[in-house]
XYZ file of N, CA and C in Angstrom:
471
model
N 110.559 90.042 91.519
C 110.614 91.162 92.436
C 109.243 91.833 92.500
N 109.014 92.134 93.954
C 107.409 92.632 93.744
C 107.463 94.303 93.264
N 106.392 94.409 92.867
C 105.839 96.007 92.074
C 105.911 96.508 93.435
N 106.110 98.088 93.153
C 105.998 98.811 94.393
C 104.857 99.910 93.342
N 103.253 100.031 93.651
C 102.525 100.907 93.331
C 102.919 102.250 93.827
N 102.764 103.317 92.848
C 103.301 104.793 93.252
C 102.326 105.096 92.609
N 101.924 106.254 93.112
C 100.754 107.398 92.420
C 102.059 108.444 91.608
N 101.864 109.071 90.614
C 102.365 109.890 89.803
C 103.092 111.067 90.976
N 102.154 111.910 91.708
C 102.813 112.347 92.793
C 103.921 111.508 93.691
N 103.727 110.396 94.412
C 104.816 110.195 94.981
C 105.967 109.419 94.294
N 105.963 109.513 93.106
C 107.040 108.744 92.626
C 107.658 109.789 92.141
N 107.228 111.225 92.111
C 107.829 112.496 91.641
C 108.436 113.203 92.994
N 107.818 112.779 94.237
C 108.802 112.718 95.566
C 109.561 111.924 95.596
N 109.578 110.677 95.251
C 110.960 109.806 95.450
C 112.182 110.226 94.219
N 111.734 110.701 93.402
C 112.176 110.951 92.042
C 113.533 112.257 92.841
N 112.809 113.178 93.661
C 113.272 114.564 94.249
C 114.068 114.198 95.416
N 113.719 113.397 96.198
C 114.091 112.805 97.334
C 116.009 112.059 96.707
N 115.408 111.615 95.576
C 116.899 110.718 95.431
C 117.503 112.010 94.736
N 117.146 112.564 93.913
C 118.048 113.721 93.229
C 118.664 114.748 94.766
N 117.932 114.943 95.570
C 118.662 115.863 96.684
C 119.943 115.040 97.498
N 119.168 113.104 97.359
C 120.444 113.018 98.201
C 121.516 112.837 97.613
N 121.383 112.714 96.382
C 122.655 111.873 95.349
C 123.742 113.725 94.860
N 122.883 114.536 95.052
C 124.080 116.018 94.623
C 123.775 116.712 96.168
N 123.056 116.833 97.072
C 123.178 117.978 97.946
C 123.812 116.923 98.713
N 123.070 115.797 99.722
C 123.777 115.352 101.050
C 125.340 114.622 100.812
N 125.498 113.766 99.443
C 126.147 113.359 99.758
C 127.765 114.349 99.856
N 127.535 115.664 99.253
C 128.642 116.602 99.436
C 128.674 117.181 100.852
N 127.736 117.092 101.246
C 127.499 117.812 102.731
C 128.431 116.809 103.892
N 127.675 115.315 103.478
C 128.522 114.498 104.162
C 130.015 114.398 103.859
N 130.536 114.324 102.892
C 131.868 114.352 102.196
C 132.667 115.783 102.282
N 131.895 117.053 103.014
C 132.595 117.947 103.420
C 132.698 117.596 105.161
N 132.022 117.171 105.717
C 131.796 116.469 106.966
C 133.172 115.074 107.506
N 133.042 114.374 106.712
C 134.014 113.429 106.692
C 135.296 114.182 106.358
N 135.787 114.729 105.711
C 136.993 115.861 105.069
C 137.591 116.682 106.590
N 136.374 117.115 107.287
C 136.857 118.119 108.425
C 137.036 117.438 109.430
N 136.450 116.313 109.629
C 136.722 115.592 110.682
C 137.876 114.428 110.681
N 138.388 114.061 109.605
C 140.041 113.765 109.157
C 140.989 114.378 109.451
N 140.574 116.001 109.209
C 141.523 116.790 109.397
C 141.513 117.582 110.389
N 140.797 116.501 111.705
C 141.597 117.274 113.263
C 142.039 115.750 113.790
N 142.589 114.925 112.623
C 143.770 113.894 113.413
C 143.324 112.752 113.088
N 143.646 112.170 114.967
C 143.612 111.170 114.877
C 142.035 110.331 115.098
N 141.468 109.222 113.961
C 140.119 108.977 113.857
C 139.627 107.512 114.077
N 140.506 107.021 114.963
C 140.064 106.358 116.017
C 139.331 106.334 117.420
N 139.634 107.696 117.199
C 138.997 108.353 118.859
C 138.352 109.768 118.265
N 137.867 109.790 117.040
C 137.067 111.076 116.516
C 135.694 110.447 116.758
N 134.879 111.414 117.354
C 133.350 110.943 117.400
C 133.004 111.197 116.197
N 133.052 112.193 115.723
C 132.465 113.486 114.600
C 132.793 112.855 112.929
N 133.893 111.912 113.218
C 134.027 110.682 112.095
C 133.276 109.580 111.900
N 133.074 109.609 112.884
C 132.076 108.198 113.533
C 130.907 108.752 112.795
N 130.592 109.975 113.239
C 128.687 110.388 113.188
C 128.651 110.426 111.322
N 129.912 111.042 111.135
C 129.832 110.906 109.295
C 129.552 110.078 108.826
N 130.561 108.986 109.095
C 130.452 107.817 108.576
C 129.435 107.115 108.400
N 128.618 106.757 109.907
C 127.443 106.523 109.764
C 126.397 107.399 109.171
N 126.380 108.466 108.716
C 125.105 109.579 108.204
C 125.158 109.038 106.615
N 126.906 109.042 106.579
C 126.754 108.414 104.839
C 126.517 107.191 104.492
N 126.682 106.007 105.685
C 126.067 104.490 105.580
C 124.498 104.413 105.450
N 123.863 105.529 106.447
C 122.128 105.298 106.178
C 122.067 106.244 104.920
N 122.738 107.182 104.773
C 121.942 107.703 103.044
C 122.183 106.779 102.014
N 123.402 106.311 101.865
C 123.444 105.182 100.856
C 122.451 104.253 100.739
N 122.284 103.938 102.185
C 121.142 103.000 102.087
C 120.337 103.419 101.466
N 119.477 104.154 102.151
C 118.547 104.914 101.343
C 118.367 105.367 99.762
N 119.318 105.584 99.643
C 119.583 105.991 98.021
C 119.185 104.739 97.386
N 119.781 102.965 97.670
C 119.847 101.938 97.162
C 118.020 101.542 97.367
N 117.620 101.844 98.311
C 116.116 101.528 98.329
C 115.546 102.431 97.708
N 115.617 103.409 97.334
C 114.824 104.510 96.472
C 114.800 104.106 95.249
N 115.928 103.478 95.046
C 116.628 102.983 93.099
C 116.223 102.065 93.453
N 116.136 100.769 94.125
C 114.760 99.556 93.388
C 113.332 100.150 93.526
N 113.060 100.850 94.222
C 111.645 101.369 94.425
C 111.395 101.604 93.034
N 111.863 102.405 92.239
C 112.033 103.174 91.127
C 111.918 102.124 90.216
N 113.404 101.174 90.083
C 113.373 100.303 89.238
C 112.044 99.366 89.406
N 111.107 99.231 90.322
C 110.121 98.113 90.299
C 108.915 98.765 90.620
N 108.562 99.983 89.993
C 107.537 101.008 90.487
C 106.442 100.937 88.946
N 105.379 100.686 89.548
C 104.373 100.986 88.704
C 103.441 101.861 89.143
N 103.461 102.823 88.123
C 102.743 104.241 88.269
C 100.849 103.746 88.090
N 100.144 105.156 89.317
C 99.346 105.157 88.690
C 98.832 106.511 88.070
N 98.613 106.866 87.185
C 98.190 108.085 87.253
C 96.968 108.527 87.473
N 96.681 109.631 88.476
C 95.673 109.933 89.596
C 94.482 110.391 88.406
N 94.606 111.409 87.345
C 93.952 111.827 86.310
C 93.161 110.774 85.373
N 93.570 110.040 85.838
C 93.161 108.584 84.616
C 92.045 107.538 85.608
N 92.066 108.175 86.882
C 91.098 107.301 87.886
C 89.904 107.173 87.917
N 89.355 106.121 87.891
C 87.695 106.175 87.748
C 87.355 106.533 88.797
N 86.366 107.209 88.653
C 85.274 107.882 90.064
C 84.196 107.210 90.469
N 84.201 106.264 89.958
C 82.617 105.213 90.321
C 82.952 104.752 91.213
N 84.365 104.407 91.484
C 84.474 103.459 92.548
C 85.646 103.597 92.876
N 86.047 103.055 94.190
C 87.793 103.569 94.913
C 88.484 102.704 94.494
N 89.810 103.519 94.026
C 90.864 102.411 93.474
C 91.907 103.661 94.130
N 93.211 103.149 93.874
C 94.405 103.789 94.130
C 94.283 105.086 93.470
N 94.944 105.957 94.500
C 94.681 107.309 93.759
C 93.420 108.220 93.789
N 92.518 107.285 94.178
C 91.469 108.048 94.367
C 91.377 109.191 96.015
N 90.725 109.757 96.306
C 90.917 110.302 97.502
C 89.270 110.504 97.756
N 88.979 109.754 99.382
C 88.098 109.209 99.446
C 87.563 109.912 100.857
N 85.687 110.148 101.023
C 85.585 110.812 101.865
C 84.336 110.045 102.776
N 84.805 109.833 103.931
C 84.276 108.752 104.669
C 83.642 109.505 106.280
N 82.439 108.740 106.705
C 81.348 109.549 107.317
C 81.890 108.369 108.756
N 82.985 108.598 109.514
C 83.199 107.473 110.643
C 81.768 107.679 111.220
N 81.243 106.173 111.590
C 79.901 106.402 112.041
C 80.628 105.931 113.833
N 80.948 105.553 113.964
C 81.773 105.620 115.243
C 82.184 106.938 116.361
N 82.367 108.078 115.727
C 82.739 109.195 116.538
C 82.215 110.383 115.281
N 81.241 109.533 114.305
C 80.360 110.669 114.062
C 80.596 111.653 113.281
N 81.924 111.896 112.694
C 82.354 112.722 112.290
C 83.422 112.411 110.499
N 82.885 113.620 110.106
C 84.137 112.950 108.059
C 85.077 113.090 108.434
N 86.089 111.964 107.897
C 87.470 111.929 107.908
C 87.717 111.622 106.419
N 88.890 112.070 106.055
C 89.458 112.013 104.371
C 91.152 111.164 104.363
N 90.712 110.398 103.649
C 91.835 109.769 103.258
C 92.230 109.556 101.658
N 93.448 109.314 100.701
C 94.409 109.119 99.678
C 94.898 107.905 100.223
N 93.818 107.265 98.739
C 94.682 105.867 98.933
C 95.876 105.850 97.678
N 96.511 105.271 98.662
C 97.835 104.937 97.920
C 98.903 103.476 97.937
N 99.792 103.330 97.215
C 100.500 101.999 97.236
C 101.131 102.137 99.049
N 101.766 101.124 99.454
C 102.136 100.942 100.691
C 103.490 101.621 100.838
N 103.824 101.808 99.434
C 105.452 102.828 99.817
C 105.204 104.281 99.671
N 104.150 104.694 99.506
C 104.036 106.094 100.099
C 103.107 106.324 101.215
N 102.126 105.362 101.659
C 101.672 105.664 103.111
C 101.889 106.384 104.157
N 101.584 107.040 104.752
C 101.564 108.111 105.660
C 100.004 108.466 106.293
N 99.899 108.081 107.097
C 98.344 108.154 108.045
C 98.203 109.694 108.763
N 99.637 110.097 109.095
C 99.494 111.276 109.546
C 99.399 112.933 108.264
N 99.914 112.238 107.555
C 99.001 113.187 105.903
C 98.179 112.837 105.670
N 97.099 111.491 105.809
C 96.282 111.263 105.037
C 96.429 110.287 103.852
N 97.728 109.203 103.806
C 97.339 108.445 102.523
C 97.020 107.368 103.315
N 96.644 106.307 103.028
C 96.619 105.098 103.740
C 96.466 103.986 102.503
N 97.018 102.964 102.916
C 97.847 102.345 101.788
C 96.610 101.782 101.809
N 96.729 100.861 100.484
C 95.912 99.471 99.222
C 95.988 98.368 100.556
N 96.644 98.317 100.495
C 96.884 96.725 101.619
C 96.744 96.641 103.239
N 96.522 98.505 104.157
C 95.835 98.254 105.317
C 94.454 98.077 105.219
N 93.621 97.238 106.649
C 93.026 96.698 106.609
C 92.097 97.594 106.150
N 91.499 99.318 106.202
C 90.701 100.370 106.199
C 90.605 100.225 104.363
N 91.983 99.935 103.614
C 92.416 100.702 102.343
C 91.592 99.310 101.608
N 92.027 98.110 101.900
C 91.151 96.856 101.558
C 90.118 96.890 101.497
N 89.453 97.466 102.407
C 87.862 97.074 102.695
C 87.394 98.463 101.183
N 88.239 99.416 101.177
C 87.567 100.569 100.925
C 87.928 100.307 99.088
N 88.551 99.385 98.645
C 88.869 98.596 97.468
C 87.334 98.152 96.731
N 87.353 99.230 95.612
C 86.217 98.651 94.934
C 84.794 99.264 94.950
N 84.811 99.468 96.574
C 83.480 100.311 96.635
C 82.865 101.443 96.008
N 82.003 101.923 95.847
C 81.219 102.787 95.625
C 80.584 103.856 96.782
N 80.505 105.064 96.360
C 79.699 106.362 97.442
C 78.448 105.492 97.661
N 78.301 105.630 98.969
C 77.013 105.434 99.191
C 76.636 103.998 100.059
N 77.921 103.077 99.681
C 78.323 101.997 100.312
C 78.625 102.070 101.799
N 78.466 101.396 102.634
C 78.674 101.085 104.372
C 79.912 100.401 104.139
N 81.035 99.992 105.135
C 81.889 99.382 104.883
C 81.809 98.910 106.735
N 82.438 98.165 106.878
C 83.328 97.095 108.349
C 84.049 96.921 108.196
N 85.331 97.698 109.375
C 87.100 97.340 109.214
C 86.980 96.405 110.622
N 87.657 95.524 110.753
C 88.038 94.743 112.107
C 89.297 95.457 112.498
N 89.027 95.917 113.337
C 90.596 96.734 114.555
C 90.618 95.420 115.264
N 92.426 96.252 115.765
C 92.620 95.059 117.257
C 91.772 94.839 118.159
N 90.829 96.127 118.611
C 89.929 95.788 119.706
C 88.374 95.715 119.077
N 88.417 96.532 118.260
C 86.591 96.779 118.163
C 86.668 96.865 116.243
N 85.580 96.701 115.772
C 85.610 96.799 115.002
C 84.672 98.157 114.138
N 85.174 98.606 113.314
C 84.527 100.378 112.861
C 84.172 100.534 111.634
N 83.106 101.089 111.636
C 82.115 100.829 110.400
C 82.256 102.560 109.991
N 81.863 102.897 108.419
C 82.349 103.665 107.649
C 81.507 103.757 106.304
N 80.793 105.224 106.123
C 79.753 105.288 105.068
C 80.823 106.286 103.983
N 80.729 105.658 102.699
C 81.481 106.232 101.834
C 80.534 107.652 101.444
N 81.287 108.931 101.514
C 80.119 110.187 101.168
C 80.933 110.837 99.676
N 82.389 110.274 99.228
C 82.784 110.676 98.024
C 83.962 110.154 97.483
N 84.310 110.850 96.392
C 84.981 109.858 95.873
C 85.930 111.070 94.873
N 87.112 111.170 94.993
C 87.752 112.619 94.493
C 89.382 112.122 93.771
N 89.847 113.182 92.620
C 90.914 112.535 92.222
C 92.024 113.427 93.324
N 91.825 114.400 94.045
C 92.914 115.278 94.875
C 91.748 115.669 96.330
């Protein structure tokens, strides 16, 4: 089974994430399913329907959170070398393209989020940026053009 890399932070969100759904939603849903039984008949209840399904995708969810967990190797962000970018590091990059710093947190691919700012080990930006050092030029190949990137730091937050 493959490792799922977590930084200490997001495995303390998935950690929170499963504790809210496993005592808050699934009572919420199970008071949900309860009221909508008890206006009849639930063959022709929508409002049974919408339960049912709300508690089929949290389960899900719950079951992917618990292998995440079970196959999660931590990194811890405090323990990161600063010479050079590895996971966890949070990295500050001079786009020479539109000229301007942009900041990114690299992280494993199961906490990624581009619109916060992590960008995973394994996109093409997080690869290239694997290993390097401040001070280094880098080349990502995009779908259309390809965008070059001067490393200006190198940070644990």
């Amino acid at each position: 089974m493959a490792k799922h890399i977590l930084t200490y932070t997001g495995l303390k969100e998935l950690e929170e994430e499963l504790q809210e759904l496993k005592v808050v939603k699934r009572k919420e849903i199970a008071e949900k399913i309860k009221e909508a039984r008890a206006q009849g008949d639930l063959s022709e209840n929508a409002e049974y329907d919408a339960a049912k399904d709300e508690q089929s995708d949290m389960e899900k969810r719950i079951e992917e959170i618990e292998k995440i967990l079970k196959n999660a190797e931590v990194i811890d962000e405090d323990e990161v070398d600063l010479d050079k970018i590895s996971i966890g590091c949070t990295v500050t990059l001079m786009d020479k393209d539109f000229d301007e710093e942009v900041t990114y947190r690299i992280v494993g691919s199961t906490e990624a989020d581009i619109l916060k700012g992590k960008i995973s080990n394994e996109c093409p930006l997080g690869v290239a940026l694997i290993g390097k050092m401040v001070g280094d030029t880098i080349t990502v190949d995009g779908v259309d053009e390809t965008s070059s990137y001067e490393i200006l730091a190198i940070s644990r937050k």
